[in-house]
Coordinates of N, CA and C and ligand atoms in Angstrom, one line a residue:
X1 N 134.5 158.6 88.0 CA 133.9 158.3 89.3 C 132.4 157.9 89.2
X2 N 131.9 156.9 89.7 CA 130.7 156.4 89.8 C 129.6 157.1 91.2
X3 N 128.7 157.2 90.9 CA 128.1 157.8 92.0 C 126.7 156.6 92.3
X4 N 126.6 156.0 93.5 CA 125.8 155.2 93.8 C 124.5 155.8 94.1
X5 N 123.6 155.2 93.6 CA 121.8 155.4 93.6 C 121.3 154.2 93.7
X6 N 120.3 154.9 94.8 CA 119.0 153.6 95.1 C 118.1 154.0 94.7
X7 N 117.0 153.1 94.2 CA 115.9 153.1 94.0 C 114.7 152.2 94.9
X8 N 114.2 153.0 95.5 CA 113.5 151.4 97.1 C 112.3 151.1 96.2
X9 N 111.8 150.5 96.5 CA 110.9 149.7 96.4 C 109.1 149.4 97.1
X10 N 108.6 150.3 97.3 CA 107.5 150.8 98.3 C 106.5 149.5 97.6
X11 N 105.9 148.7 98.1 CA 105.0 147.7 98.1 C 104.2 147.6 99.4
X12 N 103.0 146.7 99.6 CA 101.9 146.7 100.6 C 102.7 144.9 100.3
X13 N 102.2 144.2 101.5 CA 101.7 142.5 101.4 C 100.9 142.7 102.4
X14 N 99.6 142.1 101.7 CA 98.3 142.0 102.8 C 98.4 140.4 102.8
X15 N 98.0 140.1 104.3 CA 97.7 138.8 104.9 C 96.8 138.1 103.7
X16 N 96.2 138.2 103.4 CA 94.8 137.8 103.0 C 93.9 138.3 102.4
X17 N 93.0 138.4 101.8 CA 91.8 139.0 100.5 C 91.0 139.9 101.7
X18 N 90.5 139.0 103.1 CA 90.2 139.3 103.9 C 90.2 141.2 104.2
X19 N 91.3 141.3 104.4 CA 91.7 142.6 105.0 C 91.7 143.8 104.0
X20 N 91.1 143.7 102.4 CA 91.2 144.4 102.0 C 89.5 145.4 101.7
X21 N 89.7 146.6 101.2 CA 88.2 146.9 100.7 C 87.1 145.8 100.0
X22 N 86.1 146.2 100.0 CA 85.5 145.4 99.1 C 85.7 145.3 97.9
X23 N 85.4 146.2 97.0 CA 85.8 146.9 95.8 C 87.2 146.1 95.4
X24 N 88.0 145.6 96.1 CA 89.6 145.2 96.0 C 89.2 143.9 95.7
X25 N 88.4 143.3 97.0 CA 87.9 141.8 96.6 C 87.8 141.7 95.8
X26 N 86.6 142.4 94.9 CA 85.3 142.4 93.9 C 86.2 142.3 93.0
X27 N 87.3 143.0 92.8 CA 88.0 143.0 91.5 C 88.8 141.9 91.3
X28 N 90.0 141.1 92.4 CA 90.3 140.0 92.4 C 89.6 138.9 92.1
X29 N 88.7 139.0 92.8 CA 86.7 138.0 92.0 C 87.4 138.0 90.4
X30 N 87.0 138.9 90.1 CA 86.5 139.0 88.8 C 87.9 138.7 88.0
X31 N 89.4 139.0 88.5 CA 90.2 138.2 87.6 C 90.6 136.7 88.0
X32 N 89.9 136.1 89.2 CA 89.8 135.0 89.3 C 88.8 134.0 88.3
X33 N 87.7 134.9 88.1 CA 87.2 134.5 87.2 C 87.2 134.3 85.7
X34 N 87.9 135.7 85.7 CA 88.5 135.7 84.0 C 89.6 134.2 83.7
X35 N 90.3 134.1 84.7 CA 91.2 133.0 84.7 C 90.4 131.9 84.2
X36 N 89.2 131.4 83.8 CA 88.5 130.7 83.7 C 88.3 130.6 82.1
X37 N 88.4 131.6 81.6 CA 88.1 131.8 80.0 C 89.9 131.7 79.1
X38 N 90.9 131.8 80.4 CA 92.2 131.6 79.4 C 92.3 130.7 78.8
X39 N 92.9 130.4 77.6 CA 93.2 129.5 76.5 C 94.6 129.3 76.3
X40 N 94.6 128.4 77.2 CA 96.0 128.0 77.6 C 96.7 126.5 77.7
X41 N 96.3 126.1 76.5 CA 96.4 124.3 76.5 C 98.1 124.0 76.3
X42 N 98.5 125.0 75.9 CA 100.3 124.4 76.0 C 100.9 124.8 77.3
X43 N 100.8 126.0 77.8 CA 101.1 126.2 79.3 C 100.6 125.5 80.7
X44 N 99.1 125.4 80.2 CA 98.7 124.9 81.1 C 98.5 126.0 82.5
X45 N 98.7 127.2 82.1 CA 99.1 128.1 83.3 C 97.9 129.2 82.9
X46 N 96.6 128.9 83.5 CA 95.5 129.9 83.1 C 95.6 131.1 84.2
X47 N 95.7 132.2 83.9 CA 95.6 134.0 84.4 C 94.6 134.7 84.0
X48 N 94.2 134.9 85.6 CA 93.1 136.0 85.0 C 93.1 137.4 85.4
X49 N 92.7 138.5 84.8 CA 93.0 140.2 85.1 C 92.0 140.6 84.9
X50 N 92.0 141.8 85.9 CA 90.0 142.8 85.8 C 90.9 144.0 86.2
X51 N 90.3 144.4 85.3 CA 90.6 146.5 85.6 C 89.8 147.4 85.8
X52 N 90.1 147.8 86.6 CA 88.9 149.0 87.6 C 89.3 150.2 86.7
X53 N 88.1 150.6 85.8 CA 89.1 152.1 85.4 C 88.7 153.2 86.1
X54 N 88.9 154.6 86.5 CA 88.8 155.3 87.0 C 87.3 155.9 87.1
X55 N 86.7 155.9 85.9 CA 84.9 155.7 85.8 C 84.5 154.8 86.1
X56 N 84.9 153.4 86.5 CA 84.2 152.3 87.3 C 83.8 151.2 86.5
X57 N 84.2 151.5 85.1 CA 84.1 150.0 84.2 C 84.9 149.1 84.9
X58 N 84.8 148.1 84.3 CA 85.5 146.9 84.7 C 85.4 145.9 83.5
X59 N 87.0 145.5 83.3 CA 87.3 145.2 82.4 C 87.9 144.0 82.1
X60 N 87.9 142.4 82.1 CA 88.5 141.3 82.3 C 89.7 141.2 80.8
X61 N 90.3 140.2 81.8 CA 91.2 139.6 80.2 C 92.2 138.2 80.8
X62 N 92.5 138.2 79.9 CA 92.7 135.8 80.2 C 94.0 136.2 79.6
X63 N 95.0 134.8 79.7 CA 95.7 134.8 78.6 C 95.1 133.9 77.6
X64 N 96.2 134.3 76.4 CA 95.0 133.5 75.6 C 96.7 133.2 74.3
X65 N 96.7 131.6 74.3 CA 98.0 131.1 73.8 C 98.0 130.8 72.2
X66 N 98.9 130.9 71.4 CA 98.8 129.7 70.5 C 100.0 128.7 69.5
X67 N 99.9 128.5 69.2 CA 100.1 126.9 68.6 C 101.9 127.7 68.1
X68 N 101.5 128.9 67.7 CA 103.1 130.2 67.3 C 103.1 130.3 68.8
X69 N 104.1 129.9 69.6 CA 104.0 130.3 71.0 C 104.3 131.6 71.4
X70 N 105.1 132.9 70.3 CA 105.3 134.2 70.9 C 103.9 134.6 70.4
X71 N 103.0 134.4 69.5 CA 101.4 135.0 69.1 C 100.9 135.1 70.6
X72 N 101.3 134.5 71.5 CA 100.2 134.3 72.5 C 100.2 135.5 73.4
X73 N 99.3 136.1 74.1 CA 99.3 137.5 74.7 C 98.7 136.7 76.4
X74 N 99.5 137.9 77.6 CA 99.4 137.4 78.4 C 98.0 138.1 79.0
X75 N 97.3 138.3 80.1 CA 96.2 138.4 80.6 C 96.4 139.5 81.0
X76 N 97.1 140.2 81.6 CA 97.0 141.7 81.7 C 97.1 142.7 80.7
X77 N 98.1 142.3 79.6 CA 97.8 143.0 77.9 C 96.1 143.2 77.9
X78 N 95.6 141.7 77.7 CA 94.7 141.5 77.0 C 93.3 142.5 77.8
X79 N 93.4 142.1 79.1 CA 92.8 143.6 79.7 C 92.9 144.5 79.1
X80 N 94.5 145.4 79.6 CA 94.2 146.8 79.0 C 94.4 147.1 77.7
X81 N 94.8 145.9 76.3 CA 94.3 146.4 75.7 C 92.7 146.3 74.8
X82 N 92.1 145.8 75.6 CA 90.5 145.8 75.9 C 90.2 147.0 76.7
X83 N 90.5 147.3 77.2 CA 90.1 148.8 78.3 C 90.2 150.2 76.9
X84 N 91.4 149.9 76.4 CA 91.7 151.5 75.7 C 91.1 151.2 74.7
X85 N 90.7 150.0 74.2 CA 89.4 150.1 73.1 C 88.4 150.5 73.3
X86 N 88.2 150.1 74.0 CA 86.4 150.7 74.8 C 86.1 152.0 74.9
X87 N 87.6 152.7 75.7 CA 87.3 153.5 76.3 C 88.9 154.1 76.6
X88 N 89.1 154.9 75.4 CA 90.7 155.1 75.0 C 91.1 156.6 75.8
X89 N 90.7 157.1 76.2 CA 90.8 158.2 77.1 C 90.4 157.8 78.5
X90 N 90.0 156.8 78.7 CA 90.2 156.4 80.4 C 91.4 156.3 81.1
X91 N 90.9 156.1 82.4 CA 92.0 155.9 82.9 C 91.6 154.3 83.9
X92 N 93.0 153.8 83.9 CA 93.1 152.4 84.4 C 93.6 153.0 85.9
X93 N 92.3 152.6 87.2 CA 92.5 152.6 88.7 C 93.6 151.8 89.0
X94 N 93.0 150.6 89.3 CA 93.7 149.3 89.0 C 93.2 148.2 88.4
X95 N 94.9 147.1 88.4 CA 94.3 145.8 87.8 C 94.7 145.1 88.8
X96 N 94.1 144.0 89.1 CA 93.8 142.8 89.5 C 94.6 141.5 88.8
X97 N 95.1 140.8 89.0 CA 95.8 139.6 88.2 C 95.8 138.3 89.8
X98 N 95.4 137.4 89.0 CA 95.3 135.6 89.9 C 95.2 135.3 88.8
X99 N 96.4 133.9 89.4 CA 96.2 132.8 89.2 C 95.9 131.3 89.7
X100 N 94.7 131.4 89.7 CA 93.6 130.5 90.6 C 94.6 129.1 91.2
X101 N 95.3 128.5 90.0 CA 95.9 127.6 90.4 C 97.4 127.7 91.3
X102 N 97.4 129.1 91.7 CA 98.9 129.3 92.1 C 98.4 129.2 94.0
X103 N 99.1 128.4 94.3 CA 99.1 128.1 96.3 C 100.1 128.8 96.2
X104 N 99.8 128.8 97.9 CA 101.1 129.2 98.8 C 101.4 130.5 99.1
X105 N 102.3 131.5 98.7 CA 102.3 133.0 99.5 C 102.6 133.8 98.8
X106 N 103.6 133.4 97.7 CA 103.9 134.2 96.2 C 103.2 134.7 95.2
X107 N 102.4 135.4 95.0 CA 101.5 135.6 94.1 C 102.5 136.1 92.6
X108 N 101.3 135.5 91.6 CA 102.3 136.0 90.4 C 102.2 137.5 89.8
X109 N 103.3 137.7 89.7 CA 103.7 139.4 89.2 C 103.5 139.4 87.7
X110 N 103.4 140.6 87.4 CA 103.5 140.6 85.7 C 105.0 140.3 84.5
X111 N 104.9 139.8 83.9 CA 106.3 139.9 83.0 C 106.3 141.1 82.5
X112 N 107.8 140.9 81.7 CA 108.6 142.5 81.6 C 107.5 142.5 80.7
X113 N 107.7 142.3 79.5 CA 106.3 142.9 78.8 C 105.1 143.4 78.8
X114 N 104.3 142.7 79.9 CA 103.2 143.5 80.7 C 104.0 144.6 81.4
X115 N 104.7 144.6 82.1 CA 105.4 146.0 83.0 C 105.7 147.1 82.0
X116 N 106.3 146.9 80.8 CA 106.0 147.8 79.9 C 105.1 148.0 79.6
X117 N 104.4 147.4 79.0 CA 102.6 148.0 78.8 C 102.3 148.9 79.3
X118 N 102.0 148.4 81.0 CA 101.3 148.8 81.8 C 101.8 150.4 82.2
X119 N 103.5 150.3 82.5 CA 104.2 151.8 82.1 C 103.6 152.9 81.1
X120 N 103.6 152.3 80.1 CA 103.2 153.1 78.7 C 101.8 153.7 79.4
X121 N 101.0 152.7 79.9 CA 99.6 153.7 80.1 C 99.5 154.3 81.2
X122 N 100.6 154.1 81.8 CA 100.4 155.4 83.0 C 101.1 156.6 82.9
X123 N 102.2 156.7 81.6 CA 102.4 157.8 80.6 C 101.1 158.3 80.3
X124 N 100.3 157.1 79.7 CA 99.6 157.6 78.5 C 98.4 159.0 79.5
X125 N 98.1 158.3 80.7 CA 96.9 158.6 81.1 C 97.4 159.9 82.2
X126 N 98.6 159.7 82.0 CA 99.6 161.1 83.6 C 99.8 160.3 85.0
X127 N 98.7 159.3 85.1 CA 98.3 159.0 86.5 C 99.1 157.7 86.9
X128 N 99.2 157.1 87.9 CA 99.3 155.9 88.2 C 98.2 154.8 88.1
X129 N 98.5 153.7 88.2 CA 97.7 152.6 88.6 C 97.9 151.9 89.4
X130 N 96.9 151.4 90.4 CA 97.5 150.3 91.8 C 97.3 148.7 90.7
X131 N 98.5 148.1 91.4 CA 98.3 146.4 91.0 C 98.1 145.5 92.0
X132 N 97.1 144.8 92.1 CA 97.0 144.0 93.3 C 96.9 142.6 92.2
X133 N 97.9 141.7 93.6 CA 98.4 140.4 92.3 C 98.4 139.3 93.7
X134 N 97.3 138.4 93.7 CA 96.8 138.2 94.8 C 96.9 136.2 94.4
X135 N 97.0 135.4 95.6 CA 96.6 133.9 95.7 C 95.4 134.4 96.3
X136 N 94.3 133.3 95.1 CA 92.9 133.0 95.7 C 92.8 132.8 97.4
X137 N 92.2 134.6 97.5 CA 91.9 134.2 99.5 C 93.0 134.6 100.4
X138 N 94.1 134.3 99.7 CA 95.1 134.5 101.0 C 96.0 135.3 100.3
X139 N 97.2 135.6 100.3 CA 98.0 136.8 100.5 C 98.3 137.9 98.7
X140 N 98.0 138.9 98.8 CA 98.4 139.7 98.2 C 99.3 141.3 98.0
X141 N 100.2 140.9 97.1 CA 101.3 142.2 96.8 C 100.0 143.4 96.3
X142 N 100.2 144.4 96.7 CA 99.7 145.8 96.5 C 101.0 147.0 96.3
X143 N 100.9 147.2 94.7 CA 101.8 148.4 94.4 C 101.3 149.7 93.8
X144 N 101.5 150.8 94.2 CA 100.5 151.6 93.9 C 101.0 152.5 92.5
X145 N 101.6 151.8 91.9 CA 102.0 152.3 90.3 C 102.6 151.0 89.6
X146 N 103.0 150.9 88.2 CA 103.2 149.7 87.7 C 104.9 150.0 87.4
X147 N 105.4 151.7 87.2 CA 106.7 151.9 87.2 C 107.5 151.0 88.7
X148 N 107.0 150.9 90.0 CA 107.2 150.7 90.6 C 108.1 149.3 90.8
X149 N 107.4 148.6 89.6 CA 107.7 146.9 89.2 C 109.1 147.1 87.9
X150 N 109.1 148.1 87.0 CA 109.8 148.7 86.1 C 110.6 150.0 86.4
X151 N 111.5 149.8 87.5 CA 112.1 151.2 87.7 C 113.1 151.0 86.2
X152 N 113.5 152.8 86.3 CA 114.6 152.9 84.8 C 114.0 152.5 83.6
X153 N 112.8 152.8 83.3 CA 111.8 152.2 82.1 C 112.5 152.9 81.0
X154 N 112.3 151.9 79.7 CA 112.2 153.0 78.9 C 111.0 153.4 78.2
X155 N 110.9 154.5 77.7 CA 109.6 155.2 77.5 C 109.8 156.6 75.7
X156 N 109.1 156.2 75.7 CA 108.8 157.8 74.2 C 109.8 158.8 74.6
X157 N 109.9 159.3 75.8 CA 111.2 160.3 76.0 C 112.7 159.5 75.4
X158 N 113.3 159.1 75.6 CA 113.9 158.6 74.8 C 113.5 158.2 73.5
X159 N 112.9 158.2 72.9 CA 112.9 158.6 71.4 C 113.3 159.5 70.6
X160 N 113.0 160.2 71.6 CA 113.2 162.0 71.2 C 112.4 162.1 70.3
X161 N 110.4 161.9 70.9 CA 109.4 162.3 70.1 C 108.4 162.4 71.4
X162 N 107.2 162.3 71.1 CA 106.5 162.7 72.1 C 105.1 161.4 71.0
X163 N 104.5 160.4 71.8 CA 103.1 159.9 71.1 C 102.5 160.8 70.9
X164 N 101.9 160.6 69.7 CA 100.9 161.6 69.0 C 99.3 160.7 69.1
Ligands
THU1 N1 101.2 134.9 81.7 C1 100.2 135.8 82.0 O1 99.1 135.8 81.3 N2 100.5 136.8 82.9 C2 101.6 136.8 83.7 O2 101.7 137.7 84.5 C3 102.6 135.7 83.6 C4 102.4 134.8 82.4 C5 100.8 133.8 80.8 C6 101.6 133.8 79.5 C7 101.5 132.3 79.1 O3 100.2 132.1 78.4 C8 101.4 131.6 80.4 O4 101.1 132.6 81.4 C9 102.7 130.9 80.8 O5 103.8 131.8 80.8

């Protein structure tokens, strides 16, 4: 016998950049701008990420491609793993992800591999992280953990070890 389970899905959609904190802007700014440093001549698809960490650094990251097309790391990796170098006992508030050149009302979400990542460090740190994944100006997804995007993750518990 099967027993049915839901998992919902709690998300925010704001109208617009408008309606948010400052601090929320400020940070969308800044991975709008990072979008500007990605190295992305075969995709053509530049992303940019800023992470607010819980001390108030702020932390950009691009994607950044190459010529081996799986070498290439996407823009939210390359954030946090710029964040836990810096500053490897921090904790990531949130990130921020645009893609300057993306219109219309869809904003881009992270791939499964960022979703894992970003899992792992909200293991790593106990806490959650909000994601806001915004079109320049107008509408953005707000989730307030990255499990949220990864339900049924897998994680170190299933290893049957614990990171050291
Ligand atoms: N990419 C990101 O950097 N973040 C995402 O959330 C989606 C995809 C990158 C990977 C690759 O360089 C390009 O966008 C096209 O997939």
């Amino acid at each position: 016998m099967a027993n049915t389970r839901k998992i919902a899905l709690h998300y925010l959609q704001h109208s617009s950049w408008s309606v948010l904190p400052a601090e929320d802007r400020e940070l969308l700014e800044l991975a709008a701008k990072a979008a500007r440093n990605a190295y992305a001549p075969y995709s053509k698809f530049k992303v940019g990420a800023a992470i607010r960490m819980e001390s108030g650094e702020i932390i950009p990251g691009s994607n950044q491609e190459n010529a081996s097309f799986p070498a290439g790391i996407c823009a939210e990796r390359t954030a946090l793993h710029a964040a836990m170098t810096v500053l490897p006992k921090g904790e990531v508030e949130s990130i921020a992800i645009v893609v300057p050149q993306v219109k219309g009302s869809k904003p881009v979400t992270p791939c499964g591999i960022c979703r894992q990542a970003l899992v792992e460090q909200e293991r790593r740190q106990k806490g959650p992280m909000r994601l806001l994944m915004g079109i320049v100006k107008g509408p953005v997804i707000e989730t307030f953990s990255a499990e949220t995007l990864l339900p049924l993750s897998f994680d170190s518990s299933q290893l049957g070890r614990k990171p050291r």
